[in-house]
PDB file of N, CA and C in Angstrom:
ATOM      1  N   MET A   1       7.740   7.133 -17.260  1.00 88.00           N
ATOM      2  CA  MET A   1       6.510   7.238 -16.492  1.00 88.00           C
ATOM      3  C   MET A   1       6.341   5.976 -15.636  1.00 88.00           C
ATOM      4  N   ALA A   2       6.032   6.177 -14.374  1.00 96.00           N
ATOM      5  CA  ALA A   2       5.910   5.066 -13.430  1.00 96.00           C
ATOM      6  C   ALA A   2       4.614   4.286 -13.641  1.00 96.00           C
ATOM      7  N   ILE A   3       4.675   3.001 -13.382  1.00 98.00           N
ATOM      8  CA  ILE A   3       3.485   2.157 -13.384  1.00 98.00           C
ATOM      9  C   ILE A   3       2.769   2.382 -12.061  1.00 98.00           C
ATOM     10  N   LYS A   4       1.478   2.667 -12.117  1.00 99.00           N
ATOM     11  CA  LYS A   4       0.680   2.907 -10.911  1.00 99.00           C
ATOM     12  C   LYS A   4       0.062   1.591 -10.455  1.00 99.00           C
ATOM     13  N   VAL A   5       0.333   1.241  -9.187  1.00 99.00           N
ATOM     14  CA  VAL A   5      -0.044  -0.067  -8.660  1.00 99.00           C
ATOM     15  C   VAL A   5      -0.961   0.081  -7.455  1.00 99.00           C
ATOM     16  N   GLY A   6      -2.018  -0.731  -7.433  1.00 99.00           N
ATOM     17  CA  GLY A   6      -2.877  -0.865  -6.266  1.00 99.00           C
ATOM     18  C   GLY A   6      -2.593  -2.202  -5.612  1.00 99.00           C
ATOM     19  N   ILE A   7      -2.783  -2.261  -4.292  1.00 99.00           N
ATOM     20  CA  ILE A   7      -2.553  -3.505  -3.558  1.00 99.00           C
ATOM     21  C   ILE A   7      -3.831  -3.872  -2.822  1.00 99.00           C
ATOM     22  N   ASN A   8      -4.396  -5.023  -3.156  1.00 99.00           N
ATOM     23  CA  ASN A   8      -5.588  -5.518  -2.473  1.00 99.00           C
ATOM     24  C   ASN A   8      -5.157  -6.596  -1.488  1.00 99.00           C
ATOM     25  N   GLY A   9      -5.108  -6.235  -0.217  1.00 98.00           N
ATOM     26  CA  GLY A   9      -4.637  -7.125   0.840  1.00 98.00           C
ATOM     27  C   GLY A   9      -3.253  -6.693   1.288  1.00 98.00           C
ATOM     28  N   PHE A  10      -3.138  -6.250   2.546  1.00 98.00           N
ATOM     29  CA  PHE A  10      -1.871  -5.701   3.026  1.00 98.00           C
ATOM     30  C   PHE A  10      -1.295  -6.550   4.148  1.00 98.00           C
ATOM     31  N   GLY A  11      -1.389  -7.876   3.960  1.00 97.00           N
ATOM     32  CA  GLY A  11      -0.736  -8.806   4.876  1.00 97.00           C
ATOM     33  C   GLY A  11       0.724  -8.943   4.481  1.00 97.00           C
ATOM     34  N   ARG A  12       1.323 -10.073   4.798  1.00 96.00           N
ATOM     35  CA  ARG A  12       2.751 -10.295   4.524  1.00 96.00           C
ATOM     36  C   ARG A  12       3.112 -10.015   3.065  1.00 96.00           C
ATOM     37  N   ILE A  13       2.373 -10.589   2.121  1.00 98.00           N
ATOM     38  CA  ILE A  13       2.706 -10.426   0.701  1.00 98.00           C
ATOM     39  C   ILE A  13       2.482  -8.990   0.245  1.00 98.00           C
ATOM     40  N   GLY A  14       1.349  -8.405   0.591  1.00 98.00           N
ATOM     41  CA  GLY A  14       1.070  -7.027   0.199  1.00 98.00           C
ATOM     42  C   GLY A  14       2.122  -6.052   0.707  1.00 98.00           C
ATOM     43  N   ARG A  15       2.537  -6.237   1.959  1.00 98.00           N
ATOM     44  CA  ARG A  15       3.568  -5.354   2.524  1.00 98.00           C
ATOM     45  C   ARG A  15       4.918  -5.560   1.839  1.00 98.00           C
ATOM     46  N   MET A  16       5.232  -6.790   1.466  1.00 98.00           N
ATOM     47  CA  MET A  16       6.507  -7.042   0.784  1.00 98.00           C
ATOM     48  C   MET A  16       6.507  -6.441  -0.621  1.00 98.00           C
ATOM     49  N   VAL A  17       5.365  -6.504  -1.308  1.00 98.00           N
ATOM     50  CA  VAL A  17       5.246  -5.842  -2.611  1.00 98.00           C
ATOM     51  C   VAL A  17       5.466  -4.343  -2.428  1.00 98.00           C
ATOM     52  N   PHE A  18       4.834  -3.772  -1.401  1.00 99.00           N
ATOM     53  CA  PHE A  18       4.971  -2.345  -1.125  1.00 99.00           C
ATOM     54  C   PHE A  18       6.437  -1.983  -0.869  1.00 99.00           C
ATOM     55  N   ARG A  19       7.079  -2.720   0.031  1.00 98.00           N
ATOM     56  CA  ARG A  19       8.481  -2.434   0.369  1.00 98.00           C
ATOM     57  C   ARG A  19       9.382  -2.550  -0.858  1.00 98.00           C
ATOM     58  N   ALA A  20       9.192  -3.589  -1.650  1.00 98.00           N
ATOM     59  CA  ALA A  20      10.015  -3.773  -2.846  1.00 98.00           C
ATOM     60  C   ALA A  20       9.832  -2.610  -3.811  1.00 98.00           C
ATOM     61  N   ALA A  21       8.588  -2.169  -3.980  1.00 98.00           N
ATOM     62  CA  ALA A  21       8.317  -1.052  -4.883  1.00 98.00           C
ATOM     63  C   ALA A  21       9.011   0.217  -4.407  1.00 98.00           C
ATOM     64  N   VAL A  22       8.890   0.518  -3.123  1.00 97.00           N
ATOM     65  CA  VAL A  22       9.462   1.754  -2.578  1.00 97.00           C
ATOM     66  C   VAL A  22      10.990   1.686  -2.518  1.00 97.00           C
ATOM     67  N   GLU A  23      11.529   0.565  -2.073  1.00 96.00           N
ATOM     68  CA  GLU A  23      12.971   0.482  -1.847  1.00 96.00           C
ATOM     69  C   GLU A  23      13.787   0.147  -3.097  1.00 96.00           C
ATOM     70  N   ASN A  24      13.189  -0.555  -4.050  1.00 97.00           N
ATOM     71  CA  ASN A  24      13.962  -1.010  -5.210  1.00 97.00           C
ATOM     72  C   ASN A  24      13.514  -0.441  -6.552  1.00 97.00           C
ATOM     73  N   PHE A  25      12.275   0.021  -6.626  1.00 97.00           N
ATOM     74  CA  PHE A  25      11.736   0.454  -7.918  1.00 97.00           C
ATOM     75  C   PHE A  25      11.005   1.789  -7.828  1.00 97.00           C
ATOM     76  N   ALA A  26      11.453   2.675  -6.963  1.00 95.00           N
ATOM     77  CA  ALA A  26      10.737   3.932  -6.706  1.00 95.00           C
ATOM     78  C   ALA A  26      10.556   4.783  -7.962  1.00 95.00           C
ATOM     79  N   LYS A  27      11.467   4.691  -8.900  1.00 96.00           N
ATOM     80  CA  LYS A  27      11.345   5.483 -10.130  1.00 96.00           C
ATOM     81  C   LYS A  27      10.412   4.834 -11.147  1.00 96.00           C
ATOM     82  N   ASP A  28      10.170   3.538 -10.981  1.00 98.00           N
ATOM     83  CA  ASP A  28       9.385   2.791 -11.962  1.00 98.00           C
ATOM     84  C   ASP A  28       7.983   2.418 -11.498  1.00 98.00           C
ATOM     85  N   ILE A  29       7.772   2.361 -10.168  1.00 98.00           N
ATOM     86  CA  ILE A  29       6.488   1.924  -9.618  1.00 98.00           C
ATOM     87  C   ILE A  29       6.000   2.932  -8.594  1.00 98.00           C
ATOM     88  N   GLU A  30       4.744   3.319  -8.710  1.00 98.00           N
ATOM     89  CA  GLU A  30       4.102   4.203  -7.737  1.00 98.00           C
ATOM     90  C   GLU A  30       2.906   3.471  -7.137  1.00 98.00           C
ATOM     91  N   ILE A  31       2.902   3.284  -5.834  1.00 99.00           N
ATOM     92  CA  ILE A  31       1.757   2.674  -5.156  1.00 99.00           C
ATOM     93  C   ILE A  31       0.703   3.764  -4.978  1.00 99.00           C
ATOM     94  N   VAL A  32      -0.499   3.531  -5.514  1.00 99.00           N
ATOM     95  CA  VAL A  32      -1.541   4.564  -5.486  1.00 99.00           C
ATOM     96  C   VAL A  32      -2.721   4.213  -4.593  1.00 99.00           C
ATOM     97  N   GLY A  33      -2.839   2.949  -4.187  1.00 99.00           N
ATOM     98  CA  GLY A  33      -3.962   2.559  -3.341  1.00 99.00           C
ATOM     99  C   GLY A  33      -3.713   1.236  -2.653  1.00 99.00           C
ATOM    100  N   ILE A  34      -4.264   1.128  -1.438  1.00 99.00           N
ATOM    101  CA  ILE A  34      -4.186  -0.110  -0.662  1.00 99.00           C
ATOM    102  C   ILE A  34      -5.572  -0.399  -0.119  1.00 99.00           C
ATOM    103  N   ASN A  35      -6.022  -1.624  -0.280  1.00 99.00           N
ATOM    104  CA  ASN A  35      -7.290  -2.046   0.301  1.00 99.00           C
ATOM    105  C   ASN A  35      -7.018  -3.155   1.309  1.00 99.00           C
ATOM    106  N   ASP A  36      -7.466  -2.944   2.541  1.00 99.00           N
ATOM    107  CA  ASP A  36      -7.349  -3.956   3.585  1.00 99.00           C
ATOM    108  C   ASP A  36      -8.383  -3.638   4.649  1.00 99.00           C
ATOM    109  N   LEU A  37      -8.896  -4.654   5.308  1.00 98.00           N
ATOM    110  CA  LEU A  37      -9.972  -4.464   6.279  1.00 98.00           C
ATOM    111  C   LEU A  37      -9.484  -4.032   7.658  1.00 98.00           C
ATOM    112  N   LEU A  38      -8.190  -4.091   7.914  1.00 98.00           N
ATOM    113  CA  LEU A  38      -7.667  -3.740   9.231  1.00 98.00           C
ATOM    114  C   LEU A  38      -7.575  -2.224   9.426  1.00 98.00           C
ATOM    115  N   ASP A  39      -7.435  -1.814  10.677  1.00 98.00           N
ATOM    116  CA  ASP A  39      -7.325  -0.408  11.043  1.00 98.00           C
ATOM    117  C   ASP A  39      -6.098   0.231  10.374  1.00 98.00           C
ATOM    118  N   PRO A  40      -6.247   1.415   9.785  1.00 98.00           N
ATOM    119  CA  PRO A  40      -5.121   2.068   9.106  1.00 98.00           C
ATOM    120  C   PRO A  40      -3.880   2.252   9.984  1.00 98.00           C
ATOM    121  N   GLU A  41      -4.064   2.584  11.256  1.00 98.00           N
ATOM    122  CA  GLU A  41      -2.910   2.748  12.150  1.00 98.00           C
ATOM    123  C   GLU A  41      -2.154   1.427  12.316  1.00 98.00           C
ATOM    124  N   TYR A  42      -2.888   0.325  12.356  1.00 98.00           N
ATOM    125  CA  TYR A  42      -2.255  -0.990  12.466  1.00 98.00           C
ATOM    126  C   TYR A  42      -1.499  -1.329  11.180  1.00 98.00           C
ATOM    127  N   LEU A  43      -2.074  -0.988  10.027  1.00 98.00           N
ATOM    128  CA  LEU A  43      -1.390  -1.223   8.754  1.00 98.00           C
ATOM    129  C   LEU A  43      -0.067  -0.466   8.717  1.00 98.00           C
ATOM    130  N   ALA A  44      -0.094   0.787   9.174  1.00 98.00           N
ATOM    131  CA  ALA A  44       1.125   1.600   9.201  1.00 98.00           C
ATOM    132  C   ALA A  44       2.164   0.984  10.136  1.00 98.00           C
ATOM    133  N   TYR A  45       1.725   0.540  11.295  1.00 98.00           N
ATOM    134  CA  TYR A  45       2.631  -0.076  12.269  1.00 98.00           C
ATOM    135  C   TYR A  45       3.268  -1.344  11.702  1.00 98.00           C
ATOM    136  N   MET A  46       2.453  -2.197  11.085  1.00 97.00           N
ATOM    137  CA  MET A  46       2.968  -3.452  10.537  1.00 97.00           C
ATOM    138  C   MET A  46       3.931  -3.209   9.374  1.00 97.00           C
ATOM    139  N   LEU A  47       3.712  -2.140   8.617  1.00 98.00           N
ATOM    140  CA  LEU A  47       4.644  -1.786   7.549  1.00 98.00           C
ATOM    141  C   LEU A  47       5.968  -1.308   8.145  1.00 98.00           C
ATOM    142  N   LYS A  48       5.884  -0.492   9.164  1.00 98.00           N
ATOM    143  CA  LYS A  48       7.077   0.109   9.773  1.00 98.00           C
ATOM    144  C   LYS A  48       7.961  -0.925  10.477  1.00 98.00           C
ATOM    145  N   TYR A  49       7.332  -1.864  11.188  1.00 97.00           N
ATOM    146  CA  TYR A  49       8.091  -2.815  12.003  1.00 97.00           C
ATOM    147  C   TYR A  49       7.829  -4.245  11.541  1.00 97.00           C
ATOM    148  N   ASP A  50       8.793  -4.836  10.852  1.00 93.00           N
ATOM    149  CA  ASP A  50       8.660  -6.198  10.352  1.00 93.00           C
ATOM    150  C   ASP A  50       9.677  -7.082  11.056  1.00 93.00           C
ATOM    151  N   SER A  51       9.209  -8.134  11.716  1.00 92.00           N
ATOM    152  CA  SER A  51      10.097  -8.986  12.511  1.00 92.00           C
ATOM    153  C   SER A  51      11.074  -9.796  11.662  1.00 92.00           C
ATOM    154  N   VAL A  52      10.792  -9.982  10.389  1.00 93.00           N
ATOM    155  CA  VAL A  52      11.679 -10.743   9.513  1.00 93.00           C
ATOM    156  C   VAL A  52      12.593  -9.820   8.711  1.00 93.00           C
ATOM    157  N   HIS A  53      12.018  -8.799   8.093  1.00 92.00           N
ATOM    158  CA  HIS A  53      12.770  -7.929   7.185  1.00 92.00           C
ATOM    159  C   HIS A  53      13.302  -6.667   7.847  1.00 92.00           C
ATOM    160  N   GLY A  54      12.969  -6.458   9.092  1.00 94.00           N
ATOM    161  CA  GLY A  54      13.472  -5.290   9.806  1.00 94.00           C
ATOM    162  C   GLY A  54      12.608  -4.056   9.619  1.00 94.00           C
ATOM    163  N   ARG A  55      13.090  -2.988  10.188  1.00 96.00           N
ATOM    164  CA  ARG A  55      12.364  -1.723  10.178  1.00 96.00           C
ATOM    165  C   ARG A  55      12.356  -1.108   8.775  1.00 96.00           C
ATOM    166  N   PHE A  56      11.214  -0.564   8.393  1.00 97.00           N
ATOM    167  CA  PHE A  56      11.043   0.148   7.124  1.00 97.00           C
ATOM    168  C   PHE A  56      11.406   1.602   7.395  1.00 97.00           C
ATOM    169  N   ASN A  57      12.580   2.013   6.963  1.00 95.00           N
ATOM    170  CA  ASN A  57      13.126   3.319   7.325  1.00 95.00           C
ATOM    171  C   ASN A  57      12.641   4.442   6.420  1.00 95.00           C
ATOM    172  N   HIS A  58      11.345   4.666   6.461  1.00 97.00           N
ATOM    173  CA  HIS A  58      10.728   5.769   5.737  1.00 97.00           C
ATOM    174  C   HIS A  58       9.715   6.409   6.665  1.00 97.00           C
ATOM    175  N   GLU A  59       9.430   7.676   6.436  1.00 97.00           N
ATOM    176  CA  GLU A  59       8.427   8.368   7.244  1.00 97.00           C
ATOM    177  C   GLU A  59       7.048   7.828   6.887  1.00 97.00           C
ATOM    178  N   ILE A  60       6.315   7.341   7.890  1.00 98.00           N
ATOM    179  CA  ILE A  60       4.988   6.759   7.679  1.00 98.00           C
ATOM    180  C   ILE A  60       4.010   7.385   8.654  1.00 98.00           C
ATOM    181  N   LYS A  61       2.851   7.801   8.131  1.00 98.00           N
ATOM    182  CA  LYS A  61       1.775   8.284   8.997  1.00 98.00           C
ATOM    183  C   LYS A  61       0.448   8.069   8.290  1.00 98.00           C
ATOM    184  N   VAL A  62      -0.609   8.129   9.067  1.00 98.00           N
ATOM    185  CA  VAL A  62      -1.960   8.020   8.528  1.00 98.00           C
ATOM    186  C   VAL A  62      -2.608   9.390   8.648  1.00 98.00           C
ATOM    187  N   GLU A  63      -3.147   9.873   7.546  1.00 98.00           N
ATOM    188  CA  GLU A  63      -3.881  11.140   7.519  1.00 98.00           C
ATOM    189  C   GLU A  63      -5.229  10.882   6.867  1.00 98.00           C
ATOM    190  N   GLY A  64      -6.271  10.881   7.675  1.00 96.00           N
ATOM    191  CA  GLY A  64      -7.606  10.605   7.148  1.00 96.00           C
ATOM    192  C   GLY A  64      -7.665   9.228   6.527  1.00 96.00           C
ATOM    193  N   SER A  65      -8.022   9.166   5.257  1.00 96.00           N
ATOM    194  CA  SER A  65      -8.111   7.880   4.563  1.00 96.00           C
ATOM    195  C   SER A  65      -6.884   7.624   3.688  1.00 96.00           C
ATOM    196  N   ASN A  66      -5.754   8.198   4.077  1.00 98.00           N
ATOM    197  CA  ASN A  66      -4.512   8.009   3.324  1.00 98.00           C
ATOM    198  C   ASN A  66      -3.387   7.513   4.214  1.00 98.00           C
ATOM    199  N   LEU A  67      -2.566   6.650   3.651  1.00 98.00           N
ATOM    200  CA  LEU A  67      -1.290   6.300   4.246  1.00 98.00           C
ATOM    201  C   LEU A  67      -0.281   7.216   3.570  1.00 98.00           C
ATOM    202  N   VAL A  68       0.465   7.972   4.354  1.00 99.00           N
ATOM    203  CA  VAL A  68       1.433   8.912   3.789  1.00 99.00           C
ATOM    204  C   VAL A  68       2.832   8.366   4.050  1.00 99.00           C
ATOM    205  N   VAL A  69       3.562   8.108   2.972  1.00 98.00           N
ATOM    206  CA  VAL A  69       4.917   7.570   3.059  1.00 98.00           C
ATOM    207  C   VAL A  69       5.854   8.557   2.371  1.00 98.00           C
ATOM    208  N   ASP A  70       6.764   9.106   3.157  1.00 97.00           N
ATOM    209  CA  ASP A  70       7.710  10.104   2.646  1.00 97.00           C
ATOM    210  C   ASP A  70       6.991  11.237   1.918  1.00 97.00           C
ATOM    211  N   GLY A  71       5.857  11.659   2.453  1.00 97.00           N
ATOM    212  CA  GLY A  71       5.098  12.767   1.883  1.00 97.00           C
ATOM    213  C   GLY A  71       4.161  12.396   0.750  1.00 97.00           C
ATOM    214  N   HIS A  72       4.184  11.155   0.324  1.00 97.00           N
ATOM    215  CA  HIS A  72       3.326  10.695  -0.783  1.00 97.00           C
ATOM    216  C   HIS A  72       2.068  10.036  -0.217  1.00 97.00           C
ATOM    217  N   ALA A  73       0.900  10.595  -0.528  1.00 98.00           N
ATOM    218  CA  ALA A  73      -0.378  10.069  -0.022  1.00 98.00           C
ATOM    219  C   ALA A  73      -0.845   8.889  -0.871  1.00 98.00           C
ATOM    220  N   ILE A  74      -1.226   7.813  -0.184  1.00 99.00           N
ATOM    221  CA  ILE A  74      -1.716   6.591  -0.826  1.00 99.00           C
ATOM    222  C   ILE A  74      -3.100   6.305  -0.266  1.00 99.00           C
ATOM    223  N   ARG A  75      -4.091   6.196  -1.140  1.00 99.00           N
ATOM    224  CA  ARG A  75      -5.469   5.987  -0.681  1.00 99.00           C
ATOM    225  C   ARG A  75      -5.620   4.640   0.014  1.00 99.00           C
ATOM    226  N   LEU A  76      -6.265   4.665   1.185  1.00 99.00           N
ATOM    227  CA  LEU A  76      -6.598   3.445   1.922  1.00 99.00           C
ATOM    228  C   LEU A  76      -8.098   3.213   1.859  1.00 99.00           C
ATOM    229  N   THR A  77      -8.481   1.980   1.582  1.00 98.00           N
ATOM    230  CA  THR A  77      -9.887   1.599   1.632  1.00 98.00           C
ATOM    231  C   THR A  77     -10.011   0.309   2.434  1.00 98.00           C
ATOM    232  N   ALA A  78     -11.229   0.034   2.880  1.00 98.00           N
ATOM    233  CA  ALA A  78     -11.517  -1.193   3.632  1.00 98.00           C
ATOM    234  C   ALA A  78     -12.775  -1.819   3.048  1.00 98.00           C
ATOM    235  N   GLU A  79     -12.700  -2.179   1.781  1.00 98.00           N
ATOM    236  CA  GLU A  79     -13.848  -2.696   1.035  1.00 98.00           C
ATOM    237  C   GLU A  79     -13.792  -4.216   0.957  1.00 98.00           C
ATOM    238  N   LYS A  80     -14.871  -4.875   1.392  1.00 97.00           N
ATOM    239  CA  LYS A  80     -14.935  -6.340   1.327  1.00 97.00           C
ATOM    240  C   LYS A  80     -15.216  -6.845  -0.083  1.00 97.00           C
ATOM    241  N   ASP A  81     -16.009  -6.097  -0.834  1.00 96.00           N
ATOM    242  CA  ASP A  81     -16.413  -6.515  -2.175  1.00 96.00           C
ATOM    243  C   ASP A  81     -15.430  -5.955  -3.207  1.00 96.00           C
ATOM    244  N   PRO A  82     -14.612  -6.798  -3.831  1.00 91.00           N
ATOM    245  CA  PRO A  82     -13.613  -6.296  -4.773  1.00 91.00           C
ATOM    246  C   PRO A  82     -14.195  -5.574  -5.982  1.00 91.00           C
ATOM    247  N   THR A  83     -15.457  -5.813  -6.308  1.00 93.00           N
ATOM    248  CA  THR A  83     -16.060  -5.103  -7.442  1.00 93.00           C
ATOM    249  C   THR A  83     -16.324  -3.639  -7.117  1.00 93.00           C
ATOM    250  N   GLN A  84     -16.249  -3.276  -5.847  1.00 96.00           N
ATOM    251  CA  GLN A  84     -16.512  -1.900  -5.422  1.00 96.00           C
ATOM    252  C   GLN A  84     -15.235  -1.080  -5.202  1.00 96.00           C
ATOM    253  N   LEU A  85     -14.098  -1.581  -5.588  1.00 96.00           N
ATOM    254  CA  LEU A  85     -12.833  -0.928  -5.234  1.00 96.00           C
ATOM    255  C   LEU A  85     -12.486   0.318  -6.046  1.00 96.00           C
ATOM    256  N   LYS A  86     -12.993   0.482  -7.226  1.00 96.00           N
ATOM    257  CA  LYS A  86     -12.802   1.700  -8.022  1.00 96.00           C
ATOM    258  C   LYS A  86     -11.328   2.097  -8.166  1.00 96.00           C
ATOM    259  N   TRP A  87     -10.526   1.149  -8.602  1.00 98.00           N
ATOM    260  CA  TRP A  87      -9.109   1.419  -8.803  1.00 98.00           C
ATOM    261  C   TRP A  87      -8.882   2.517  -9.835  1.00 98.00           C
ATOM    262  N   ASN A  88      -9.832   2.695 -10.741  1.00 97.00           N
ATOM    263  CA  ASN A  88      -9.692   3.743 -11.757  1.00 97.00           C
ATOM    264  C   ASN A  88      -9.634   5.142 -11.139  1.00 97.00           C
ATOM    265  N   GLU A  89     -10.231   5.322  -9.954  1.00 97.00           N
ATOM    266  CA  GLU A  89     -10.208   6.640  -9.303  1.00 97.00           C
ATOM    267  C   GLU A  89      -8.800   7.058  -8.893  1.00 97.00           C
ATOM    268  N   VAL A  90      -7.919   6.109  -8.663  1.00 98.00           N
ATOM    269  CA  VAL A  90      -6.535   6.426  -8.309  1.00 98.00           C
ATOM    270  C   VAL A  90      -5.586   6.184  -9.483  1.00 98.00           C
ATOM    271  N   GLY A  91      -6.153   5.801 -10.621  1.00 98.00           N
ATOM    272  CA  GLY A  91      -5.355   5.617 -11.828  1.00 98.00           C
ATOM    273  C   GLY A  91      -4.493   4.372 -11.849  1.00 98.00           C
ATOM    274  N   ALA A  92      -4.889   3.335 -11.124  1.00 99.00           N
ATOM    275  CA  ALA A  92      -4.080   2.111 -11.063  1.00 99.00           C
ATOM    276  C   ALA A  92      -3.991   1.439 -12.431  1.00 99.00           C
ATOM    277  N   ASP A  93      -2.781   1.140 -12.846  1.00 99.00           N
ATOM    278  CA  ASP A  93      -2.543   0.382 -14.077  1.00 99.00           C
ATOM    279  C   ASP A  93      -2.584  -1.116 -13.794  1.00 99.00           C
ATOM    280  N   VAL A  94      -2.126  -1.497 -12.602  1.00 98.00           N
ATOM    281  CA  VAL A  94      -2.023  -2.895 -12.188  1.00 98.00           C
ATOM    282  C   VAL A  94      -2.487  -2.995 -10.744  1.00 98.00           C
ATOM    283  N   VAL A  95      -3.193  -4.080 -10.418  1.00 98.00           N
ATOM    284  CA  VAL A  95      -3.590  -4.333  -9.032  1.00 98.00           C
ATOM    285  C   VAL A  95      -3.015  -5.681  -8.612  1.00 98.00           C
ATOM    286  N   VAL A  96      -2.299  -5.670  -7.501  1.00 99.00           N
ATOM    287  CA  VAL A  96      -1.750  -6.897  -6.936  1.00 99.00           C
ATOM    288  C   VAL A  96      -2.799  -7.487  -6.005  1.00 99.00           C
ATOM    289  N   GLU A  97      -3.226  -8.709  -6.288  1.00 98.00           N
ATOM    290  CA  GLU A  97      -4.201  -9.404  -5.446  1.00 98.00           C
ATOM    291  C   GLU A  97      -3.429 -10.219  -4.419  1.00 98.00           C
ATOM    292  N   SER A  98      -3.456  -9.757  -3.172  1.00 98.00           N
ATOM    293  CA  SER A  98      -2.673 -10.429  -2.128  1.00 98.00           C
ATOM    294  C   SER A  98      -3.493 -10.636  -0.858  1.00 98.00           C
ATOM    295  N   THR A  99      -4.765 -10.996  -1.050  1.00 96.00           N
ATOM    296  CA  THR A  99      -5.627 -11.214   0.111  1.00 96.00           C
ATOM    297  C   THR A  99      -5.469 -12.605   0.705  1.00 96.00           C
ATOM    298  N   GLY A 100      -4.828 -13.498  -0.020  1.00 86.00           N
ATOM    299  CA  GLY A 100      -4.570 -14.825   0.536  1.00 86.00           C
ATOM    300  C   GLY A 100      -5.541 -15.851   0.175  1.00 86.00           C
TER     301      GLY A 100
END
């Protein structure tokens, strides 16, 4: 059974955690939620095109309040107050704090 992970902050560190989970630990880690204040389309773009690590070669799109990667929907939120994040709603076992 995969560990369900939420990511609070989708800057450089948050995106690298995401990429590592998808590319190296897909059977062991499932990303279930991302919280960041930036526009979802921008988050998708920054994940797809990284000037240091190269292109993220997976299908990425935004559908409503979800980032969809290879058909897997991941909840996106833009909550400033971390006490309001409700990680339990997506079943997160672990939350990576990467807001900086």
